[in-house]
mmCIF file with all atom_site columns, C-alpha atoms in Angstrom:
data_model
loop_
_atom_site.group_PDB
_atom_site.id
_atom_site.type_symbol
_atom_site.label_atom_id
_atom_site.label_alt_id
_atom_site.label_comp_id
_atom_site.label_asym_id
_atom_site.label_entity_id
_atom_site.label_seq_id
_atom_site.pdbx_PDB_ins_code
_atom_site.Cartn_x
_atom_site.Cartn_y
_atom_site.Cartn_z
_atom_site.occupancy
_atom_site.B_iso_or_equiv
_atom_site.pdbx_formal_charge
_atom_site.auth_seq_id
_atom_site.auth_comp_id
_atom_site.auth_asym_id
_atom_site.auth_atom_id
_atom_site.pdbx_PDB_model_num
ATOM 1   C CA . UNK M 1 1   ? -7.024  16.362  11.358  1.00 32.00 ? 285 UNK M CA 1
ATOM 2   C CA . UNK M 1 2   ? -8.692  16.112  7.667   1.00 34.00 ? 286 UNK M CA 1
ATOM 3   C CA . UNK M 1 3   ? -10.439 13.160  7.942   1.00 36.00 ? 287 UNK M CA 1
ATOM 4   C CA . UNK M 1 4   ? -12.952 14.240  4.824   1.00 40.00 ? 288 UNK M CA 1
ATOM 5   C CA . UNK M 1 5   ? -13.313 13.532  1.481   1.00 42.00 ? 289 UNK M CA 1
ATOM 6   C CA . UNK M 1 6   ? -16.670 14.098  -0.669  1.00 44.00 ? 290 UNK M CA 1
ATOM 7   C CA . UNK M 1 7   ? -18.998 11.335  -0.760  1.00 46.00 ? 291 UNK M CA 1
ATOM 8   C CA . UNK M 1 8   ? -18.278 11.795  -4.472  1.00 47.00 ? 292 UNK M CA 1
ATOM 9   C CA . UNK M 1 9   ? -14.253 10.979  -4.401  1.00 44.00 ? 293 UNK M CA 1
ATOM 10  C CA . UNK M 1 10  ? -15.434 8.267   -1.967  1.00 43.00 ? 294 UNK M CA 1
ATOM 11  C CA . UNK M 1 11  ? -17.745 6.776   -4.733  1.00 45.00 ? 295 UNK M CA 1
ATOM 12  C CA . UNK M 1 12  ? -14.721 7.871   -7.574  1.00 46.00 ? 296 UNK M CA 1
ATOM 13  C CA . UNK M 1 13  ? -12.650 5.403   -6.297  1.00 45.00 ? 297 UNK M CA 1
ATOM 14  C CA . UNK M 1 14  ? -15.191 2.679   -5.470  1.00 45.00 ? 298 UNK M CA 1
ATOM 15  C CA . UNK M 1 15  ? -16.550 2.938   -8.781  1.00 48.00 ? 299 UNK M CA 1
ATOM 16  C CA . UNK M 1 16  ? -12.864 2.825   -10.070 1.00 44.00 ? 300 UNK M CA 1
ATOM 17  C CA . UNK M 1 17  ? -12.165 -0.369  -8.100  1.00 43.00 ? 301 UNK M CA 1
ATOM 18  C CA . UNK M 1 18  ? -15.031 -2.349  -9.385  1.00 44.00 ? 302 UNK M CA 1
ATOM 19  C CA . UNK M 1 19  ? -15.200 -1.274  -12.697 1.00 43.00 ? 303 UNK M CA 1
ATOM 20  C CA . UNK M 1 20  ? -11.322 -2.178  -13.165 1.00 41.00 ? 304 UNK M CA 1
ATOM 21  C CA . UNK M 1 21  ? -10.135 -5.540  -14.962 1.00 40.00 ? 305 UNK M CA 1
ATOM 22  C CA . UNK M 1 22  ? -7.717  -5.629  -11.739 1.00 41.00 ? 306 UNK M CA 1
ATOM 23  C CA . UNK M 1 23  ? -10.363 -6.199  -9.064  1.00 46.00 ? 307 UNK M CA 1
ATOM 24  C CA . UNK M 1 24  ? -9.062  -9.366  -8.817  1.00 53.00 ? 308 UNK M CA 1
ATOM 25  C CA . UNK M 1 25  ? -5.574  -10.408 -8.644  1.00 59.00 ? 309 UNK M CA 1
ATOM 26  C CA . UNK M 1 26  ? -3.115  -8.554  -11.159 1.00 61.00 ? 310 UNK M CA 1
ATOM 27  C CA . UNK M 1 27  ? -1.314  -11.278 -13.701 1.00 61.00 ? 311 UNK M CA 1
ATOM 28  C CA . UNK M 1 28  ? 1.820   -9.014  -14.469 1.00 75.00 ? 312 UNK M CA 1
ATOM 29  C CA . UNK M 1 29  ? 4.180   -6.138  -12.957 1.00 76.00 ? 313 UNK M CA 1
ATOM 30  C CA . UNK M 1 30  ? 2.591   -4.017  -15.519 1.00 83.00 ? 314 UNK M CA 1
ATOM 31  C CA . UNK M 1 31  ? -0.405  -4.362  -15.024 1.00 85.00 ? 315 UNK M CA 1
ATOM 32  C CA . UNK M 1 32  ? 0.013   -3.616  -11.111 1.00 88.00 ? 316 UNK M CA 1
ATOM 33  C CA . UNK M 1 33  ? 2.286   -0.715  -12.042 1.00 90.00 ? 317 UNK M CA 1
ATOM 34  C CA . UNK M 1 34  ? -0.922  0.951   -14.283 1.00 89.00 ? 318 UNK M CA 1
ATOM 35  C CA . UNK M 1 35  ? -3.251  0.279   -11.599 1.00 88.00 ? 319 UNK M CA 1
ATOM 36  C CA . UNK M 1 36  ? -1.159  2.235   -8.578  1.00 92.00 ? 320 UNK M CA 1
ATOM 37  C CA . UNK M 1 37  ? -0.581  4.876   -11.027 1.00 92.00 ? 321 UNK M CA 1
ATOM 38  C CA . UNK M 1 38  ? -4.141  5.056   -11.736 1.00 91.00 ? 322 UNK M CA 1
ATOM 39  C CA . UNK M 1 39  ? -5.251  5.188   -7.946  1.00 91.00 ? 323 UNK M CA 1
ATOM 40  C CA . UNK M 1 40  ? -2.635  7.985   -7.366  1.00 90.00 ? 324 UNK M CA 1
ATOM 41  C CA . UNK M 1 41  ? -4.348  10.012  -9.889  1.00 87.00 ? 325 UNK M CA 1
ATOM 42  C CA . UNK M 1 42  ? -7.763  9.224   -8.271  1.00 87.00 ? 326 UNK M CA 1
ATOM 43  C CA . UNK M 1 43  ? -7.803  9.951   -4.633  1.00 87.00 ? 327 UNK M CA 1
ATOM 44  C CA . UNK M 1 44  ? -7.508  13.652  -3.505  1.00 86.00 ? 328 UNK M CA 1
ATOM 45  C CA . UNK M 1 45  ? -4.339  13.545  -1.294  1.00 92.00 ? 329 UNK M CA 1
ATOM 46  C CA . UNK M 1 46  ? -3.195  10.679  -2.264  1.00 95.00 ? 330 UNK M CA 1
ATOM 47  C CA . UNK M 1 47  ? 0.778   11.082  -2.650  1.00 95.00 ? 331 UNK M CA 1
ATOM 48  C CA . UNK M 1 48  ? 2.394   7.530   -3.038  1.00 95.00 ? 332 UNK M CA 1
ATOM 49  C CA . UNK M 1 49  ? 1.842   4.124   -2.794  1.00 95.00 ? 333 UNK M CA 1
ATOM 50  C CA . UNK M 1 50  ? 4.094   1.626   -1.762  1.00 94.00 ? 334 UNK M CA 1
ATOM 51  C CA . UNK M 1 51  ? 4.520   -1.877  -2.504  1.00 93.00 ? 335 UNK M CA 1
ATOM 52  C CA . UNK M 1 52  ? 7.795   -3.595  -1.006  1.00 90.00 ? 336 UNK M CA 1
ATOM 53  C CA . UNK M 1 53  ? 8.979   -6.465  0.734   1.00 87.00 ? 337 UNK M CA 1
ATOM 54  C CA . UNK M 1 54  ? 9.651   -6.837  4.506   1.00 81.00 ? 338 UNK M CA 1
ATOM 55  C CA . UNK M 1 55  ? 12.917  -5.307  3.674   1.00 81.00 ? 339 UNK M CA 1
ATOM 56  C CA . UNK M 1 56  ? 11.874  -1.973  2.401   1.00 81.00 ? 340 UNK M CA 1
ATOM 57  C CA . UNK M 1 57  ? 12.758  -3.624  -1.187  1.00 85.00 ? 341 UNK M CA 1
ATOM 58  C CA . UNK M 1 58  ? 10.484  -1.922  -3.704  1.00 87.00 ? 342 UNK M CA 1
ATOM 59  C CA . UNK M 1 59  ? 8.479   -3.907  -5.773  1.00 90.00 ? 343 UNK M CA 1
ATOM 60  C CA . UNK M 1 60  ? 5.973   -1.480  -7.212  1.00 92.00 ? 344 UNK M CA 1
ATOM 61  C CA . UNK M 1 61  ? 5.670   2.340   -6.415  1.00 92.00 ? 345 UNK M CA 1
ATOM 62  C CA . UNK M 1 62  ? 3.728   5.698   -7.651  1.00 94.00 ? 346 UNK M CA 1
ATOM 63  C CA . UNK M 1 63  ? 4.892   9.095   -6.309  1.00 94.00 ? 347 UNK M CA 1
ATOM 64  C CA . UNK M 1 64  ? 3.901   12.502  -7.275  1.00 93.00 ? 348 UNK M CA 1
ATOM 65  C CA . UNK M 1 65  ? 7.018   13.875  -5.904  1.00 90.00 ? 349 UNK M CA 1
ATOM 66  C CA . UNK M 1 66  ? 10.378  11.849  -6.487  1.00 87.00 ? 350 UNK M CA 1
ATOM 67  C CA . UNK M 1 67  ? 11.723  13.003  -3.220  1.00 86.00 ? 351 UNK M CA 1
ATOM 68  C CA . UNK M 1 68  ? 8.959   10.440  -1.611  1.00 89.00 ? 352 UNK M CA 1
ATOM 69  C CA . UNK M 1 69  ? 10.713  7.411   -3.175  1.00 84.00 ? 353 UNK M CA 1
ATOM 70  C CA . UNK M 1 70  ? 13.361  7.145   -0.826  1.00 80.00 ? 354 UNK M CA 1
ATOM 71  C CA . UNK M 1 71  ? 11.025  7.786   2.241   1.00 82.00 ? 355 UNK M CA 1
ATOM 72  C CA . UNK M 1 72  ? 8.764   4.742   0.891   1.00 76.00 ? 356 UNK M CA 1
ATOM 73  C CA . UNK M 1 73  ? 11.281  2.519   1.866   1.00 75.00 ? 357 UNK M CA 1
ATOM 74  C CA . UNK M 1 74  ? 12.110  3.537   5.116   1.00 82.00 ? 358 UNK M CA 1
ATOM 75  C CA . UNK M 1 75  ? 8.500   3.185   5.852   1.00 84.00 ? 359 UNK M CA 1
ATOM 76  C CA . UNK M 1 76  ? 8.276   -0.043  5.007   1.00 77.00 ? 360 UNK M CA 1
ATOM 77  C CA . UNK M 1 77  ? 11.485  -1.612  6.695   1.00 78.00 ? 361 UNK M CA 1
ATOM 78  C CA . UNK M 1 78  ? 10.244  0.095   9.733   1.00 84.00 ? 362 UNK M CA 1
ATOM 79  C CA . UNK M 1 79  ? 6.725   -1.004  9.230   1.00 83.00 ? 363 UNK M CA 1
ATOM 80  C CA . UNK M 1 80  ? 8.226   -4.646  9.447   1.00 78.00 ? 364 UNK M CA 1
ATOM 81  C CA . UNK M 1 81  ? 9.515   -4.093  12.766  1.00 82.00 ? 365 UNK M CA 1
ATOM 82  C CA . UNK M 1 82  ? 6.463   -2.282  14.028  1.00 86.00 ? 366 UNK M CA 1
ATOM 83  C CA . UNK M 1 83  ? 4.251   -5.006  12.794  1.00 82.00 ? 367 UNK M CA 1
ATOM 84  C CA . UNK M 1 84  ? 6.133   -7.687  13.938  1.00 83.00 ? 368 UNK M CA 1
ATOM 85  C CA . UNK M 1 85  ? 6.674   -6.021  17.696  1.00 87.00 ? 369 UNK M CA 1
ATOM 86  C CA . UNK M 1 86  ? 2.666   -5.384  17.787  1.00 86.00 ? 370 UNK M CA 1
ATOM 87  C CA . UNK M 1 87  ? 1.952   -8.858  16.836  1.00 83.00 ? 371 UNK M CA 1
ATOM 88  C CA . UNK M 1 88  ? 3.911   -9.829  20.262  1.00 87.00 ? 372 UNK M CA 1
ATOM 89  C CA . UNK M 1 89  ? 0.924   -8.154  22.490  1.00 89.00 ? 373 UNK M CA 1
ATOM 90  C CA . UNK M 1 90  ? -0.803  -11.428 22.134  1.00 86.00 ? 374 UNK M CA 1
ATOM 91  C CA . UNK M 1 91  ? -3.817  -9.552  20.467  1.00 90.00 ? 375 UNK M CA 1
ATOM 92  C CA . UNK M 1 92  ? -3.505  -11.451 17.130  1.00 87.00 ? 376 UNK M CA 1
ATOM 93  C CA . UNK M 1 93  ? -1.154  -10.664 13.951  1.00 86.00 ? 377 UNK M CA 1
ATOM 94  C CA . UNK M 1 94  ? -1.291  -7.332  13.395  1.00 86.00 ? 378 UNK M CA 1
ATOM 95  C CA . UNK M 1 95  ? -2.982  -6.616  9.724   1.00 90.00 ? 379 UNK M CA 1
ATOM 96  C CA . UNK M 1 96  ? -2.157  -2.625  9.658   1.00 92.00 ? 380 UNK M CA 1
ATOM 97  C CA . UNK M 1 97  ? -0.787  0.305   11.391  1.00 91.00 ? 381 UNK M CA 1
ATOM 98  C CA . UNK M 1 98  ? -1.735  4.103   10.416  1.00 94.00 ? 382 UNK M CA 1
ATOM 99  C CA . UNK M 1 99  ? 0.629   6.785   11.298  1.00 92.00 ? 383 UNK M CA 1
ATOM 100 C CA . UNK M 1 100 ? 0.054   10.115  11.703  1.00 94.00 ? 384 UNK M CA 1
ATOM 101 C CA . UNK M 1 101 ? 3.019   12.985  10.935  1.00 92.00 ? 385 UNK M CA 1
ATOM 102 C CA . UNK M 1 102 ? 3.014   16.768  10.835  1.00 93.00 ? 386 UNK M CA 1
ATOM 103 C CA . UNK M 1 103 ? 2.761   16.916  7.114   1.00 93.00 ? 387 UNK M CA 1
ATOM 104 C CA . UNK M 1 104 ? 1.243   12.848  6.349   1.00 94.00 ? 388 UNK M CA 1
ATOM 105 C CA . UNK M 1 105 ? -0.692  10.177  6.719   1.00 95.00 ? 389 UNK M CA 1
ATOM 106 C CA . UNK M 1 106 ? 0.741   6.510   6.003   1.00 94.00 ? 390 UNK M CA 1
ATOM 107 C CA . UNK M 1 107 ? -1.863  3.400   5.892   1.00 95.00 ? 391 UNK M CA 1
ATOM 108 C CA . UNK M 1 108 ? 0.460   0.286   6.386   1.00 93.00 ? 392 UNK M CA 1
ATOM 109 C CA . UNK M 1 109 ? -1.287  -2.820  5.272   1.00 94.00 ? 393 UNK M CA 1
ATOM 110 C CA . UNK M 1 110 ? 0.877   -6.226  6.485   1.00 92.00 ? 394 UNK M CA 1
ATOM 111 C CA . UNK M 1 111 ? 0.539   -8.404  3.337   1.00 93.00 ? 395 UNK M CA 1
ATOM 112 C CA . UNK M 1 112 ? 3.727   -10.761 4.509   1.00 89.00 ? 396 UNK M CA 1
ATOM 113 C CA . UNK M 1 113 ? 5.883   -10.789 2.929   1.00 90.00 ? 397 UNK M CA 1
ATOM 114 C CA . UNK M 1 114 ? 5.095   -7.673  1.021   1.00 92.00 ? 398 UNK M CA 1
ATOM 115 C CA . UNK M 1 115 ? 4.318   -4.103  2.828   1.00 91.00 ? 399 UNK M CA 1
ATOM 116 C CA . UNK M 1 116 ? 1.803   -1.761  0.923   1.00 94.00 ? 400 UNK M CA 1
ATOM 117 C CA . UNK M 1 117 ? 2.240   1.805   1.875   1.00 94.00 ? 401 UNK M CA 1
ATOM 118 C CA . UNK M 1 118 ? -0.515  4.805   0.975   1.00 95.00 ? 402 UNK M CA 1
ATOM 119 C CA . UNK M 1 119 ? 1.257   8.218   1.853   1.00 95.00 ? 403 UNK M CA 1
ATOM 120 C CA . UNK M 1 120 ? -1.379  10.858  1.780   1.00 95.00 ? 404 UNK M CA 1
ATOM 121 C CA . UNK M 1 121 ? -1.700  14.978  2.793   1.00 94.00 ? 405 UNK M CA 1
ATOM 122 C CA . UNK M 1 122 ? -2.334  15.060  6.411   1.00 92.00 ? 406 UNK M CA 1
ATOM 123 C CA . UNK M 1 123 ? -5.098  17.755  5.684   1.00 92.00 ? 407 UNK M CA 1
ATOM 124 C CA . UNK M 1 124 ? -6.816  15.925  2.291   1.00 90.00 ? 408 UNK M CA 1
ATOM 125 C CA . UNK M 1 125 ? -6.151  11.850  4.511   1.00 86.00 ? 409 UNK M CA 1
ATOM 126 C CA . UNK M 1 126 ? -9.487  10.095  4.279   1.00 90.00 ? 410 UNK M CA 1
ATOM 127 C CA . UNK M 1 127 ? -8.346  7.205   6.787   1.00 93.00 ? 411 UNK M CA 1
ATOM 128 C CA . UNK M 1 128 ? -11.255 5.277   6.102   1.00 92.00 ? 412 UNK M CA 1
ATOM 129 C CA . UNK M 1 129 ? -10.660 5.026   2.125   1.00 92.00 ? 413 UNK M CA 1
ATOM 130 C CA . UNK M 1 130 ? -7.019  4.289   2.860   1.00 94.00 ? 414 UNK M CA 1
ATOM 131 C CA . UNK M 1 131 ? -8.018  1.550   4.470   1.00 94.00 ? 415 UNK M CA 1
ATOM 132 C CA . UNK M 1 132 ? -10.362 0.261   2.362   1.00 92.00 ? 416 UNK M CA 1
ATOM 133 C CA . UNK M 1 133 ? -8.051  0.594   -0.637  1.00 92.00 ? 417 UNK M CA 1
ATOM 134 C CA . UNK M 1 134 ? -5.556  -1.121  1.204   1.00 93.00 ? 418 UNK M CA 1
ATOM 135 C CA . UNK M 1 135 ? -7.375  -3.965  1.551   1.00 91.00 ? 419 UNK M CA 1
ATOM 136 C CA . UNK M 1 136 ? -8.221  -4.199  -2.076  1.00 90.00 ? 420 UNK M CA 1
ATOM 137 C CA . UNK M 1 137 ? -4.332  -3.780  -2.917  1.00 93.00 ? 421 UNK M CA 1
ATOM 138 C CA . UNK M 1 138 ? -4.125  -7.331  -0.458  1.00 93.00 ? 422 UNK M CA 1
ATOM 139 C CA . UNK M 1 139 ? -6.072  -8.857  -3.541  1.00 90.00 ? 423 UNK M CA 1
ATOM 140 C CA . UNK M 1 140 ? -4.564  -7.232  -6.239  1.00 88.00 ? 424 UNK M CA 1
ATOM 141 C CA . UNK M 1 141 ? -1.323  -7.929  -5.178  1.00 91.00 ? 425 UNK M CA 1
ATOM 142 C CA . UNK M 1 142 ? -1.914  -11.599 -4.312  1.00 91.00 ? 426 UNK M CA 1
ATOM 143 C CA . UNK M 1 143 ? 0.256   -13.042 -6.805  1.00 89.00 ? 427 UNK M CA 1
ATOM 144 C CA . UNK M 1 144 ? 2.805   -10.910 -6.713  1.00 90.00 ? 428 UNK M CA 1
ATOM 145 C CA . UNK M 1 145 ? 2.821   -12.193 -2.700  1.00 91.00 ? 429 UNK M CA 1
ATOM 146 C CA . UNK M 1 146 ? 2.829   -15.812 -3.649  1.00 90.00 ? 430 UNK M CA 1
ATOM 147 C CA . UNK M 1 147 ? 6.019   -15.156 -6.017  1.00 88.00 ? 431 UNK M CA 1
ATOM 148 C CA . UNK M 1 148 ? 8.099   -13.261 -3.626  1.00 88.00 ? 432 UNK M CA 1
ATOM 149 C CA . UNK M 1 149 ? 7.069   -16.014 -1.259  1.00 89.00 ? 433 UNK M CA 1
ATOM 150 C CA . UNK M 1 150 ? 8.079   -18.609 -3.457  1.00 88.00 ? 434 UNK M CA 1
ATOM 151 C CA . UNK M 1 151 ? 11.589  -16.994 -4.296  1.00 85.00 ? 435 UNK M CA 1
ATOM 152 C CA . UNK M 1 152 ? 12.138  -16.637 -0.317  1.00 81.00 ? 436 UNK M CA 1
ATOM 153 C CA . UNK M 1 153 ? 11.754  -20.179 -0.011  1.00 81.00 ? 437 UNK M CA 1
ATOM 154 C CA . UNK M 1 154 ? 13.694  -21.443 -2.967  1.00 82.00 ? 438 UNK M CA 1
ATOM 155 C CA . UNK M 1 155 ? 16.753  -19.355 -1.201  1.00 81.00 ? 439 UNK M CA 1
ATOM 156 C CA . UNK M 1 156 ? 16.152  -20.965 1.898   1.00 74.00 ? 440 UNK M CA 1
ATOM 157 C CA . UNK M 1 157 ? 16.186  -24.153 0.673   1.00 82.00 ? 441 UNK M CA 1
ATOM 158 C CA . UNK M 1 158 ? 19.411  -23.205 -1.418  1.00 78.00 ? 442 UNK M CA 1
ATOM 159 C CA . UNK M 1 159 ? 21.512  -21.955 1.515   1.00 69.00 ? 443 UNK M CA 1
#
């Protein structure tokens, strides 16, 4: 499995996540959307990120190939059923999954209600760096969570 990536992508994207206004929380959809698109660009084998809701709704995606936009959310609504089924083990909520395929990589990151999804090359997958950018897109995408959490309860309340 390709578990590499130079110490100088590694440092490419660190330096990218620090030195961008969106280290902290994102204010807008925009803004979000420019970032993603900017971190596909960045990491070698990178090949789509995924930001949805529990229901494989997405919220904010980058592909490089359009035939990935469908597959992101499948991912997700499965993800959600994973997630929830390995928080049952009574080891503690489950905060990711990684899955290995033939041809990918996926880094699920549980950011409930929202799903974020990094699809990467099998052979190019730095699973480390997925993860760590995963956990950045938890704080980046922290308002957009608080939103879709407060529109889930306003229908609740409604019904």
């Amino acid at each position: 499995l390709g578990f590499h990536a130079s110490q100088r992508q590694r440092q490419g994207v660190s330096d990218m996540l620090e030195r961008h206004p969106f280290s902290g929380p994102a204010h807008s959809a925009g803004e979000l959307q420019h970032f993603v698109n900017k971190l596909l660009h960045r990491l070698q084998g990178l090949q789509a990120v995924f930001i949805t809701d529990n229901y494989g709704v997405p919220l904010i995606q980058a592909t490089r190939e359009h035939k990935l936009e469908e597959l992101g959310r499948s991912l997700a609504a499965t993800f959600a059923i994973s997630s929830d089924q390995a928080s049952k083990l009574t080891l503690g909520a489950n905060e990711s999954i990684v899955c290995f395929y033939s041809d990918y990589v996926a880094v699920h990151v549980n950011h409930t209600p929202l799903c974020i999804t990094l699809l990467a090359n099998e052979d190019e997958a730095n699973v480390g760096a997925l993860m760590s950018i995963g956990k950045d897109l938890k704080n980046v995408t922290e308002p957009l969570r608080k939103s879709v959490l407060q529109v889930s309860e306003e229908i609740h309340t409604n019904e």
